[in-house]
Amino acid sequence: MFVGLIDLSATSADFGCKIKYPEDDTPSSEGHLKDYEQIEVPEVKKGTRSYELVMASKMATEKLNKELNTPFVGFHEGPLLTLTQLMGADRVLMDMKTHPEVVLEAVQKCTDYICQVSELFFEENACNALCIDNLWSNNVIMSEEDYWKFDGKFIYDQHLPLFKKYDQPYTIHSCADAVHYDTQIKKFGTKLFSYAYYPNLRAKGSQNYADLIPKYGDICCMMGEVNPVQFMDNSPAGVQKIKDDTRNLLEGVLPVLKENGMQSKYIMASGCEIPPGGPLTTVRAMVDTVKELGPGLQKQIFG
């Protein structure tokens, strides 16, 4: 399975935000809008960045489905993440406290827009599933109550019904360190959750497979959690590190699945996107390790 995990500036670009495209890094918002009043809901049409994202995803889906018999998962940002890319995260998070009504109005506009993007994905059959980045669901940044007010409720009331209309599973990616998992999985009815794990941030709420599978594995397939930064090191030691981490994850996940009455419902993956220019040798090392060890470990553990 391939996830079209692009940078986080695709939707903000169509609102008029200036985007920089460095050769050695992901594109990002460079010139934020000055006033919330400047925000107007754009039409998703030919020439917009989101339209091109959908069309590129459609090409990838057709090619991967046909040539590799492999699914492709589309990707774009959620409402509040789109707004912070537009206006700047520091400003929006401050304005949530001082001018909440202005922020809520802006989030509504961003919600209207991302619903257009999702609908175009579905209408064009541009992916086998669609993944949304709800990055700000993070207890280190804001409470679960604030998250619900400024993002979650918009998703629940307006975005989720669109997935139901097209009979599509709602899937999420978030590399946040302290996700509001009850909202993101239970409240939203999420079927697949791609997550990152930060061992040094467990005290702040970062959770791994051993935490997540018992809590949510019966309703949601978890996907993670190898450190994406490690994929940049394709030295012999770096490749071996990826192999070792992949093996350790396999040997850890499978018993937890068994203990909770499952045989699958977990996807081996990196915790977030591999940085631009990353070597494919480390990616292949992970894939080959899963292919080599996975079947034997499953037989050994499940019998």
PDB file of C-alpha atoms in Angstrom:
ATOM      1  CA  MET A   1       0.000   0.000   0.000  1.00  0.00           C
ATOM      2  CA  PHE A   2       1.220   3.481  -0.894  1.00  0.00           C
ATOM      3  CA  VAL A   3       0.035   6.596   0.950  1.00  0.00           C
ATOM      4  CA  GLY A   4       0.265   9.847  -0.998  1.00  0.00           C
ATOM      5  CA  LEU A   5       1.592  11.742   1.999  1.00  0.00           C
ATOM      6  CA  ILE A   6       2.399  15.140   0.508  1.00  0.00           C
ATOM      7  CA  ASP A   7       3.467  18.317   2.251  1.00  0.00           C
ATOM      8  CA  LEU A   8       0.964  20.236   4.354  1.00  0.00           C
ATOM      9  CA  SER A   9       0.655  23.284   2.117  1.00  0.00           C
ATOM     10  CA  ALA A  10      -1.469  21.874  -0.720  1.00  0.00           C
ATOM     11  CA  THR A  11      -4.812  23.206   0.466  1.00  0.00           C
ATOM     12  CA  SER A  12      -3.459  26.521   1.783  1.00  0.00           C
ATOM     13  CA  ALA A  13      -1.925  27.290  -1.612  1.00  0.00           C
ATOM     14  CA  ASP A  14      -5.346  27.581  -3.218  1.00  0.00           C
ATOM     15  CA  PHE A  15      -6.408  30.220  -0.685  1.00  0.00           C
ATOM     16  CA  GLY A  16      -3.643  32.488  -1.961  1.00  0.00           C
ATOM     17  CA  CYS A  17      -0.903  31.590   0.482  1.00  0.00           C
ATOM     18  CA  LYS A  18       2.602  31.872  -0.975  1.00  0.00           C
ATOM     19  CA  ILE A  19       4.398  28.515  -1.079  1.00  0.00           C
ATOM     20  CA  LYS A  20       8.133  27.862  -1.270  1.00  0.00           C
ATOM     21  CA  TYR A  21       9.443  24.795  -3.078  1.00  0.00           C
ATOM     22  CA  PRO A  22      12.997  24.030  -1.889  1.00  0.00           C
ATOM     23  CA  GLU A  23      14.895  21.279  -3.679  1.00  0.00           C
ATOM     24  CA  ASP A  24      15.967  19.519  -0.492  1.00  0.00           C
ATOM     25  CA  ASP A  25      12.883  19.930   1.675  1.00  0.00           C
ATOM     26  CA  THR A  26       9.104  19.683   1.540  1.00  0.00           C
ATOM     27  CA  PRO A  27       7.116  22.635   0.189  1.00  0.00           C
ATOM     28  CA  SER A  28       5.694  24.870   2.882  1.00  0.00           C
ATOM     29  CA  SER A  29       3.735  28.072   3.415  1.00  0.00           C
ATOM     30  CA  GLU A  30       6.003  31.099   3.258  1.00  0.00           C
ATOM     31  CA  GLY A  31       3.739  34.126   3.060  1.00  0.00           C
ATOM     32  CA  HIS A  32       0.705  33.862   5.335  1.00  0.00           C
ATOM     33  CA  LEU A  33      -2.456  35.872   4.758  1.00  0.00           C
ATOM     34  CA  LYS A  34      -2.580  39.103   6.765  1.00  0.00           C
ATOM     35  CA  ASP A  35      -6.264  39.146   7.696  1.00  0.00           C
ATOM     36  CA  TYR A  36      -8.922  36.513   8.238  1.00  0.00           C
ATOM     37  CA  GLU A  37     -11.196  38.663   6.078  1.00  0.00           C
ATOM     38  CA  GLN A  38      -8.999  37.747   3.101  1.00  0.00           C
ATOM     39  CA  ILE A  39     -10.091  34.127   3.324  1.00  0.00           C
ATOM     40  CA  GLU A  40     -12.483  33.230   0.527  1.00  0.00           C
ATOM     41  CA  VAL A  41     -13.473  29.671  -0.296  1.00  0.00           C
ATOM     42  CA  PRO A  42     -11.817  28.849  -3.634  1.00  0.00           C
ATOM     43  CA  GLU A  43     -13.269  26.532  -6.243  1.00  0.00           C
ATOM     44  CA  VAL A  44     -11.374  23.293  -6.757  1.00  0.00           C
ATOM     45  CA  LYS A  45     -10.767  23.424 -10.487  1.00  0.00           C
ATOM     46  CA  LYS A  46      -8.076  22.867 -13.079  1.00  0.00           C
ATOM     47  CA  GLY A  47      -5.020  24.951 -12.265  1.00  0.00           C
ATOM     48  CA  THR A  48      -5.436  24.804  -8.502  1.00  0.00           C
ATOM     49  CA  ARG A  49      -2.911  22.841  -6.495  1.00  0.00           C
ATOM     50  CA  SER A  50      -5.553  20.607  -4.947  1.00  0.00           C
ATOM     51  CA  TYR A  51      -6.971  19.736  -8.366  1.00  0.00           C
ATOM     52  CA  GLU A  52      -3.516  18.738  -9.568  1.00  0.00           C
ATOM     53  CA  LEU A  53      -3.041  16.699  -6.386  1.00  0.00           C
ATOM     54  CA  VAL A  54      -6.232  14.765  -7.109  1.00  0.00           C
ATOM     55  CA  MET A  55      -5.285  14.171 -10.744  1.00  0.00           C
ATOM     56  CA  ALA A  56      -1.782  13.016  -9.801  1.00  0.00           C
ATOM     57  CA  SER A  57      -3.289  10.678  -7.218  1.00  0.00           C
ATOM     58  CA  LYS A  58      -5.641   9.298  -9.855  1.00  0.00           C
ATOM     59  CA  MET A  59      -2.706   8.502 -12.139  1.00  0.00           C
ATOM     60  CA  ALA A  60      -0.844   6.845  -9.267  1.00  0.00           C
ATOM     61  CA  THR A  61      -3.906   4.809  -8.311  1.00  0.00           C
ATOM     62  CA  GLU A  62      -4.431   3.517 -11.836  1.00  0.00           C
ATOM     63  CA  LYS A  63      -0.775   2.619 -12.286  1.00  0.00           C
ATOM     64  CA  LEU A  64      -0.295   0.954  -8.897  1.00  0.00           C
ATOM     65  CA  ASN A  65      -3.565  -0.960  -9.108  1.00  0.00           C
ATOM     66  CA  LYS A  66      -2.781  -2.249 -12.591  1.00  0.00           C
ATOM     67  CA  GLU A  67       0.946  -2.906 -12.445  1.00  0.00           C
ATOM     68  CA  LEU A  68       1.528  -3.860  -8.808  1.00  0.00           C
ATOM     69  CA  ASN A  69      -1.976  -4.844  -7.670  1.00  0.00           C
ATOM     70  CA  THR A  70      -1.361  -2.413  -4.808  1.00  0.00           C
ATOM     71  CA  PRO A  71      -3.793   0.128  -3.321  1.00  0.00           C
ATOM     72  CA  PHE A  72      -3.092   3.846  -3.256  1.00  0.00           C
ATOM     73  CA  VAL A  73      -4.310   6.051  -0.408  1.00  0.00           C
ATOM     74  CA  GLY A  74      -4.920   9.711  -1.201  1.00  0.00           C
ATOM     75  CA  PHE A  75      -4.089  12.427   1.305  1.00  0.00           C
ATOM     76  CA  HIS A  76      -4.919  15.998   2.233  1.00  0.00           C
ATOM     77  CA  GLU A  77      -5.132  18.278   5.274  1.00  0.00           C
ATOM     78  CA  GLY A  78      -8.075  18.747   7.619  1.00  0.00           C
ATOM     79  CA  PRO A  79      -9.813  22.100   8.324  1.00  0.00           C
ATOM     80  CA  LEU A  80      -7.794  23.532  11.221  1.00  0.00           C
ATOM     81  CA  LEU A  81      -4.496  22.387   9.725  1.00  0.00           C
ATOM     82  CA  THR A  82      -5.405  24.163   6.504  1.00  0.00           C
ATOM     83  CA  LEU A  83      -6.115  27.347   8.474  1.00  0.00           C
ATOM     84  CA  THR A  84      -2.831  27.264  10.400  1.00  0.00           C
ATOM     85  CA  GLN A  85      -0.965  26.852   7.128  1.00  0.00           C
ATOM     86  CA  LEU A  86      -2.822  29.893   5.827  1.00  0.00           C
ATOM     87  CA  MET A  87      -2.445  32.209   8.794  1.00  0.00           C
ATOM     88  CA  GLY A  88       0.456  30.741  10.766  1.00  0.00           C
ATOM     89  CA  ALA A  89       0.070  28.334  13.668  1.00  0.00           C
ATOM     90  CA  ASP A  90       1.197  30.714  16.421  1.00  0.00           C
ATOM     91  CA  ARG A  91      -1.304  33.349  15.372  1.00  0.00           C
ATOM     92  CA  VAL A  92      -4.257  30.976  15.024  1.00  0.00           C
ATOM     93  CA  LEU A  93      -3.597  29.271  18.350  1.00  0.00           C
ATOM     94  CA  MET A  94      -3.442  32.661  20.064  1.00  0.00           C
ATOM     95  CA  ASP A  95      -6.561  33.927  18.296  1.00  0.00           C
ATOM     96  CA  MET A  96      -8.458  30.847  19.449  1.00  0.00           C
ATOM     97  CA  LYS A  97      -8.187  32.349  22.938  1.00  0.00           C
ATOM     98  CA  THR A  98      -8.674  36.023  22.130  1.00  0.00           C
ATOM     99  CA  HIS A  99     -10.966  36.008  19.059  1.00  0.00           C
ATOM    100  CA  PRO A 100     -12.590  32.565  18.949  1.00  0.00           C
ATOM    101  CA  GLU A 101     -15.540  33.660  16.807  1.00  0.00           C
ATOM    102  CA  VAL A 102     -13.206  34.888  14.059  1.00  0.00           C
ATOM    103  CA  VAL A 103     -11.270  31.624  14.068  1.00  0.00           C
ATOM    104  CA  LEU A 104     -14.454  29.544  13.996  1.00  0.00           C
ATOM    105  CA  GLU A 105     -15.701  31.442  10.956  1.00  0.00           C
ATOM    106  CA  ALA A 106     -12.384  30.827   9.208  1.00  0.00           C
ATOM    107  CA  VAL A 107     -12.416  27.115  10.101  1.00  0.00           C
ATOM    108  CA  GLN A 108     -15.885  26.885   8.552  1.00  0.00           C
ATOM    109  CA  LYS A 109     -14.519  28.274   5.277  1.00  0.00           C
ATOM    110  CA  CYS A 110     -11.628  25.811   5.354  1.00  0.00           C
ATOM    111  CA  THR A 111     -14.083  22.977   6.035  1.00  0.00           C
ATOM    112  CA  ASP A 112     -16.182  23.969   3.032  1.00  0.00           C
ATOM    113  CA  TYR A 113     -13.059  23.864   0.921  1.00  0.00           C
ATOM    114  CA  ILE A 114     -11.591  20.560   2.070  1.00  0.00           C
ATOM    115  CA  CYS A 115     -14.976  18.935   1.526  1.00  0.00           C
ATOM    116  CA  GLN A 116     -14.676  19.996  -2.117  1.00  0.00           C
ATOM    117  CA  VAL A 117     -11.253  18.365  -2.282  1.00  0.00           C
ATOM    118  CA  SER A 118     -12.459  15.109  -0.739  1.00  0.00           C
ATOM    119  CA  GLU A 119     -15.476  14.989  -3.030  1.00  0.00           C
ATOM    120  CA  LEU A 120     -13.285  15.406  -6.105  1.00  0.00           C
ATOM    121  CA  PHE A 121     -11.111  12.509  -4.913  1.00  0.00           C
ATOM    122  CA  PHE A 122     -14.230  10.356  -4.647  1.00  0.00           C
ATOM    123  CA  GLU A 123     -15.876  11.515  -7.876  1.00  0.00           C
ATOM    124  CA  GLU A 124     -12.696  10.876  -9.871  1.00  0.00           C
ATOM    125  CA  ASN A 125     -11.991   7.518  -8.197  1.00  0.00           C
ATOM    126  CA  ALA A 126      -8.581   9.049  -7.556  1.00  0.00           C
ATOM    127  CA  CYS A 127      -7.669   6.765  -4.651  1.00  0.00           C
ATOM    128  CA  ASN A 128      -8.598   3.460  -3.066  1.00  0.00           C
ATOM    129  CA  ALA A 129      -9.037   5.246   0.267  1.00  0.00           C
ATOM    130  CA  LEU A 130      -8.549   8.818   1.457  1.00  0.00           C
ATOM    131  CA  CYS A 131      -6.421   9.797   4.462  1.00  0.00           C
ATOM    132  CA  ILE A 132      -6.843  13.101   6.329  1.00  0.00           C
ATOM    133  CA  ASP A 133      -4.226  14.846   8.470  1.00  0.00           C
ATOM    134  CA  ASN A 134      -5.761  16.169  11.703  1.00  0.00           C
ATOM    135  CA  LEU A 135      -2.442  17.295  13.172  1.00  0.00           C
ATOM    136  CA  TRP A 136      -3.799  19.647  15.837  1.00  0.00           C
ATOM    137  CA  SER A 137      -5.520  16.889  17.768  1.00  0.00           C
ATOM    138  CA  ASN A 138      -2.644  16.984  20.226  1.00  0.00           C
ATOM    139  CA  ASN A 139      -3.049  17.233  23.977  1.00  0.00           C
ATOM    140  CA  VAL A 140       0.297  19.028  24.281  1.00  0.00           C
ATOM    141  CA  ILE A 141      -1.059  21.837  22.078  1.00  0.00           C
ATOM    142  CA  MET A 142      -4.700  22.041  23.126  1.00  0.00           C
ATOM    143  CA  SER A 143      -7.264  20.260  25.257  1.00  0.00           C
ATOM    144  CA  GLU A 144      -9.625  17.713  23.748  1.00  0.00           C
ATOM    145  CA  GLU A 145     -12.484  20.166  24.374  1.00  0.00           C
ATOM    146  CA  ASP A 146     -10.744  22.951  22.445  1.00  0.00           C
ATOM    147  CA  TYR A 147      -9.836  20.554  19.660  1.00  0.00           C
ATOM    148  CA  TRP A 148     -13.478  19.520  19.342  1.00  0.00           C
ATOM    149  CA  LYS A 149     -14.635  23.139  19.235  1.00  0.00           C
ATOM    150  CA  PHE A 150     -12.129  24.328  16.633  1.00  0.00           C
ATOM    151  CA  ASP A 151     -11.755  21.257  14.396  1.00  0.00           C
ATOM    152  CA  GLY A 152     -13.441  18.059  15.538  1.00  0.00           C
ATOM    153  CA  LYS A 153     -17.030  19.303  15.382  1.00  0.00           C
ATOM    154  CA  PHE A 154     -16.542  20.581  11.830  1.00  0.00           C
ATOM    155  CA  ILE A 155     -15.175  17.206  10.785  1.00  0.00           C
ATOM    156  CA  TYR A 156     -17.955  15.315  12.544  1.00  0.00           C
ATOM    157  CA  ASP A 157     -20.797  17.480  11.226  1.00  0.00           C
ATOM    158  CA  GLN A 158     -19.619  18.133   7.681  1.00  0.00           C
ATOM    159  CA  HIS A 159     -16.640  16.055   6.563  1.00  0.00           C
ATOM    160  CA  LEU A 160     -17.542  12.598   7.893  1.00  0.00           C
ATOM    161  CA  PRO A 161     -20.989  12.599   6.229  1.00  0.00           C
ATOM    162  CA  LEU A 162     -19.205  13.023   2.894  1.00  0.00           C
ATOM    163  CA  PHE A 163     -17.246   9.813   3.475  1.00  0.00           C
ATOM    164  CA  LYS A 164     -20.489   8.042   4.367  1.00  0.00           C
ATOM    165  CA  LYS A 165     -22.183   9.410   1.246  1.00  0.00           C
ATOM    166  CA  TYR A 166     -19.523   7.786  -0.942  1.00  0.00           C
ATOM    167  CA  ASP A 167     -19.289   4.671   1.245  1.00  0.00           C
ATOM    168  CA  GLN A 168     -15.633   5.397   2.005  1.00  0.00           C
ATOM    169  CA  PRO A 169     -13.732   4.553   5.212  1.00  0.00           C
ATOM    170  CA  TYR A 170     -12.465   7.527   7.185  1.00  0.00           C
ATOM    171  CA  THR A 171      -8.708   7.212   7.691  1.00  0.00           C
ATOM    172  CA  ILE A 172      -6.299   9.519   9.510  1.00  0.00           C
ATOM    173  CA  HIS A 173      -2.602  10.266   9.619  1.00  0.00           C
ATOM    174  CA  SER A 174      -1.167  12.188  12.555  1.00  0.00           C
ATOM    175  CA  CYS A 175       2.422  12.429  13.729  1.00  0.00           C
ATOM    176  CA  ALA A 176       1.355  14.400  16.820  1.00  0.00           C
ATOM    177  CA  ASP A 177       2.967  13.347  20.083  1.00  0.00           C
ATOM    178  CA  ALA A 178      -0.178  13.185  22.253  1.00  0.00           C
ATOM    179  CA  VAL A 179      -3.180  12.488  20.027  1.00  0.00           C
ATOM    180  CA  HIS A 180      -6.754  12.693  21.329  1.00  0.00           C
ATOM    181  CA  TYR A 181      -7.298   9.093  20.271  1.00  0.00           C
ATOM    182  CA  ASP A 182     -10.798   8.743  21.719  1.00  0.00           C
ATOM    183  CA  THR A 183     -12.032  11.569  19.521  1.00  0.00           C
ATOM    184  CA  GLN A 184      -9.955  10.675  16.488  1.00  0.00           C
ATOM    185  CA  ILE A 185     -10.859   6.978  16.488  1.00  0.00           C
ATOM    186  CA  LYS A 186     -13.979   6.302  18.558  1.00  0.00           C
ATOM    187  CA  LYS A 187     -15.914   9.516  17.924  1.00  0.00           C
ATOM    188  CA  PHE A 188     -15.011   9.722  14.234  1.00  0.00           C
ATOM    189  CA  GLY A 189     -15.402   5.979  13.571  1.00  0.00           C
ATOM    190  CA  THR A 190     -11.948   5.885  11.977  1.00  0.00           C
ATOM    191  CA  LYS A 191     -11.038   2.626  10.234  1.00  0.00           C
ATOM    192  CA  LEU A 192      -7.283   3.156   9.846  1.00  0.00           C
ATOM    193  CA  PHE A 193      -4.982   5.401  11.875  1.00  0.00           C
ATOM    194  CA  SER A 194      -1.396   6.126  10.824  1.00  0.00           C
ATOM    195  CA  TYR A 195       0.543   7.306  13.875  1.00  0.00           C
ATOM    196  CA  ALA A 196       4.023   8.166  15.122  1.00  0.00           C
ATOM    197  CA  TYR A 197       5.544   7.094  18.411  1.00  0.00           C
ATOM    198  CA  TYR A 198       8.024   9.124  20.475  1.00  0.00           C
ATOM    199  CA  PRO A 199       9.540   6.995  23.274  1.00  0.00           C
ATOM    200  CA  ASN A 200      10.990  10.046  25.021  1.00  0.00           C
ATOM    201  CA  LEU A 201       7.531  11.660  25.143  1.00  0.00           C
ATOM    202  CA  ARG A 202       5.553   8.847  26.772  1.00  0.00           C
ATOM    203  CA  ALA A 203       5.077  10.972  29.873  1.00  0.00           C
ATOM    204  CA  LYS A 204       3.334  13.592  27.723  1.00  0.00           C
ATOM    205  CA  GLY A 205       1.001  11.056  26.147  1.00  0.00           C
ATOM    206  CA  SER A 206       2.785   9.432  23.202  1.00  0.00           C
ATOM    207  CA  GLN A 207       1.484   5.877  22.744  1.00  0.00           C
ATOM    208  CA  ASN A 208       2.771   2.839  20.895  1.00  0.00           C
ATOM    209  CA  TYR A 209       1.261  -0.373  19.527  1.00  0.00           C
ATOM    210  CA  ALA A 210       1.111  -1.982  22.979  1.00  0.00           C
ATOM    211  CA  ASP A 211      -1.050   0.915  24.176  1.00  0.00           C
ATOM    212  CA  LEU A 212      -3.184   1.358  21.075  1.00  0.00           C
ATOM    213  CA  ILE A 213      -4.063  -2.163  19.935  1.00  0.00           C
ATOM    214  CA  PRO A 214      -5.830  -3.164  23.190  1.00  0.00           C
ATOM    215  CA  LYS A 215      -7.775   0.119  23.239  1.00  0.00           C
ATOM    216  CA  TYR A 216      -8.733   0.502  19.598  1.00  0.00           C
ATOM    217  CA  GLY A 217      -7.655  -2.582  17.646  1.00  0.00           C
ATOM    218  CA  ASP A 218     -11.156  -4.042  17.594  1.00  0.00           C
ATOM    219  CA  ILE A 219     -12.527  -1.062  15.646  1.00  0.00           C
ATOM    220  CA  CYS A 220      -9.495   0.464  13.905  1.00  0.00           C
ATOM    221  CA  CYS A 221      -6.409  -0.790  12.080  1.00  0.00           C
ATOM    222  CA  MET A 222      -3.306   0.927  13.481  1.00  0.00           C
ATOM    223  CA  MET A 223      -0.379   1.791  11.190  1.00  0.00           C
ATOM    224  CA  GLY A 224       3.135   2.725  12.337  1.00  0.00           C
ATOM    225  CA  GLU A 225       5.603   3.268  13.947  1.00  0.00           C
ATOM    226  CA  VAL A 226       9.239   3.071  12.699  1.00  0.00           C
ATOM    227  CA  ASN A 227      11.078   6.406  13.048  1.00  0.00           C
ATOM    228  CA  PRO A 228      11.016   8.049   9.575  1.00  0.00           C
ATOM    229  CA  VAL A 229      14.211  10.046  10.149  1.00  0.00           C
ATOM    230  CA  GLN A 230      16.215   6.824  10.387  1.00  0.00           C
ATOM    231  CA  PHE A 231      15.419   6.061   6.741  1.00  0.00           C
ATOM    232  CA  MET A 232      17.790   8.858   5.697  1.00  0.00           C
ATOM    233  CA  ASP A 233      20.840   6.846   6.780  1.00  0.00           C
ATOM    234  CA  ASN A 234      21.609   4.276   4.086  1.00  0.00           C
ATOM    235  CA  SER A 235      25.016   3.339   5.473  1.00  0.00           C
ATOM    236  CA  PRO A 236      25.423  -0.363   6.326  1.00  0.00           C
ATOM    237  CA  ALA A 237      24.782   0.495   9.971  1.00  0.00           C
ATOM    238  CA  GLY A 238      21.731   2.577   9.041  1.00  0.00           C
ATOM    239  CA  VAL A 239      20.219  -0.179   6.915  1.00  0.00           C
ATOM    240  CA  GLN A 240      20.817  -2.681   9.701  1.00  0.00           C
ATOM    241  CA  LYS A 241      19.126  -0.311  12.159  1.00  0.00           C
ATOM    242  CA  ILE A 242      15.996  -0.264   9.991  1.00  0.00           C
ATOM    243  CA  LYS A 243      16.038  -4.064   9.776  1.00  0.00           C
ATOM    244  CA  ASP A 244      16.457  -4.402  13.533  1.00  0.00           C
ATOM    245  CA  ASP A 245      13.698  -1.892  14.329  1.00  0.00           C
ATOM    246  CA  THR A 246      11.363  -3.588  11.860  1.00  0.00           C
ATOM    247  CA  ARG A 247      12.032  -6.991  13.371  1.00  0.00           C
ATOM    248  CA  ASN A 248      11.535  -5.655  16.893  1.00  0.00           C
ATOM    249  CA  LEU A 249       8.236  -4.087  15.869  1.00  0.00           C
ATOM    250  CA  LEU A 250       7.054  -7.325  14.273  1.00  0.00           C
ATOM    251  CA  GLU A 251       8.048  -9.350  17.310  1.00  0.00           C
ATOM    252  CA  GLY A 252       6.250  -6.860  19.554  1.00  0.00           C
ATOM    253  CA  VAL A 253       3.042  -6.323  17.587  1.00  0.00           C
ATOM    254  CA  LEU A 254       2.142  -9.933  16.794  1.00  0.00           C
ATOM    255  CA  PRO A 255       1.877 -11.151  20.422  1.00  0.00           C
ATOM    256  CA  VAL A 256      -0.211  -8.091  21.328  1.00  0.00           C
ATOM    257  CA  LEU A 257      -2.559  -8.840  18.439  1.00  0.00           C
ATOM    258  CA  LYS A 258      -2.879 -12.440  19.603  1.00  0.00           C
ATOM    259  CA  GLU A 259      -3.526 -11.408  23.207  1.00  0.00           C
ATOM    260  CA  ASN A 260      -6.392  -9.250  21.968  1.00  0.00           C
ATOM    261  CA  GLY A 261      -7.972 -11.903  19.758  1.00  0.00           C
ATOM    262  CA  MET A 262      -6.679 -10.594  16.427  1.00  0.00           C
ATOM    263  CA  GLN A 263      -4.421 -11.907  13.691  1.00  0.00           C
ATOM    264  CA  SER A 264      -4.035  -8.791  11.610  1.00  0.00           C
ATOM    265  CA  LYS A 265      -5.373  -5.210  11.831  1.00  0.00           C
ATOM    266  CA  TYR A 266      -1.904  -3.665  11.993  1.00  0.00           C
ATOM    267  CA  ILE A 267       0.199  -2.213   9.165  1.00  0.00           C
ATOM    268  CA  MET A 268       3.977  -2.005   9.370  1.00  0.00           C
ATOM    269  CA  ALA A 269       5.027   1.481   8.280  1.00  0.00           C
ATOM    270  CA  SER A 270       7.094   4.525   9.097  1.00  0.00           C
ATOM    271  CA  GLY A 271       5.534   6.897  11.608  1.00  0.00           C
ATOM    272  CA  CYS A 272       5.422   9.765   9.116  1.00  0.00           C
ATOM    273  CA  GLU A 273       6.712  10.630   5.667  1.00  0.00           C
ATOM    274  CA  ILE A 274      10.319   9.803   4.865  1.00  0.00           C
ATOM    275  CA  PRO A 275      12.066  13.165   4.275  1.00  0.00           C
ATOM    276  CA  PRO A 276      12.675  14.379   0.694  1.00  0.00           C
ATOM    277  CA  GLY A 277      15.686  12.812  -0.954  1.00  0.00           C
ATOM    278  CA  GLY A 278      15.525   9.786   1.289  1.00  0.00           C
ATOM    279  CA  PRO A 279      17.240   6.688  -0.124  1.00  0.00           C
ATOM    280  CA  LEU A 280      15.093   3.770  -1.226  1.00  0.00           C
ATOM    281  CA  THR A 281      17.589   1.243   0.119  1.00  0.00           C
ATOM    282  CA  THR A 282      16.315   1.740   3.654  1.00  0.00           C
ATOM    283  CA  VAL A 283      12.695   1.558   2.497  1.00  0.00           C
ATOM    284  CA  ARG A 284      13.448  -1.697   0.741  1.00  0.00           C
ATOM    285  CA  ALA A 285      15.218  -2.990   3.848  1.00  0.00           C
ATOM    286  CA  MET A 286      12.009  -2.557   5.843  1.00  0.00           C
ATOM    287  CA  VAL A 287       9.794  -4.123   3.175  1.00  0.00           C
ATOM    288  CA  ASP A 288      12.145  -7.068   2.670  1.00  0.00           C
ATOM    289  CA  THR A 289      12.393  -7.657   6.419  1.00  0.00           C
ATOM    290  CA  VAL A 290       8.611  -7.846   6.731  1.00  0.00           C
ATOM    291  CA  LYS A 291       8.409 -10.223   3.765  1.00  0.00           C
ATOM    292  CA  GLU A 292      11.234 -12.373   5.093  1.00  0.00           C
ATOM    293  CA  LEU A 293      10.232 -12.598   8.747  1.00  0.00           C
ATOM    294  CA  GLY A 294       6.504 -11.860   8.794  1.00  0.00           C
ATOM    295  CA  PRO A 295       5.040 -15.200   7.647  1.00  0.00           C
ATOM    296  CA  GLY A 296       7.326 -17.242   9.898  1.00  0.00           C
ATOM    297  CA  LEU A 297       6.664 -15.092  12.949  1.00  0.00           C
ATOM    298  CA  GLN A 298       2.922 -15.213  12.330  1.00  0.00           C
ATOM    299  CA  LYS A 299       3.012 -18.998  12.140  1.00  0.00           C
ATOM    300  CA  GLN A 300       5.230 -19.226  15.224  1.00  0.00           C
ATOM    301  CA  ILE A 301       3.098 -16.864  17.328  1.00  0.00           C
ATOM    302  CA  PHE A 302      -0.396 -17.713  16.113  1.00  0.00           C
ATOM    303  CA  GLY A 303       0.237 -21.392  15.424  1.00  0.00           C
TER     304      GLY A 303
END
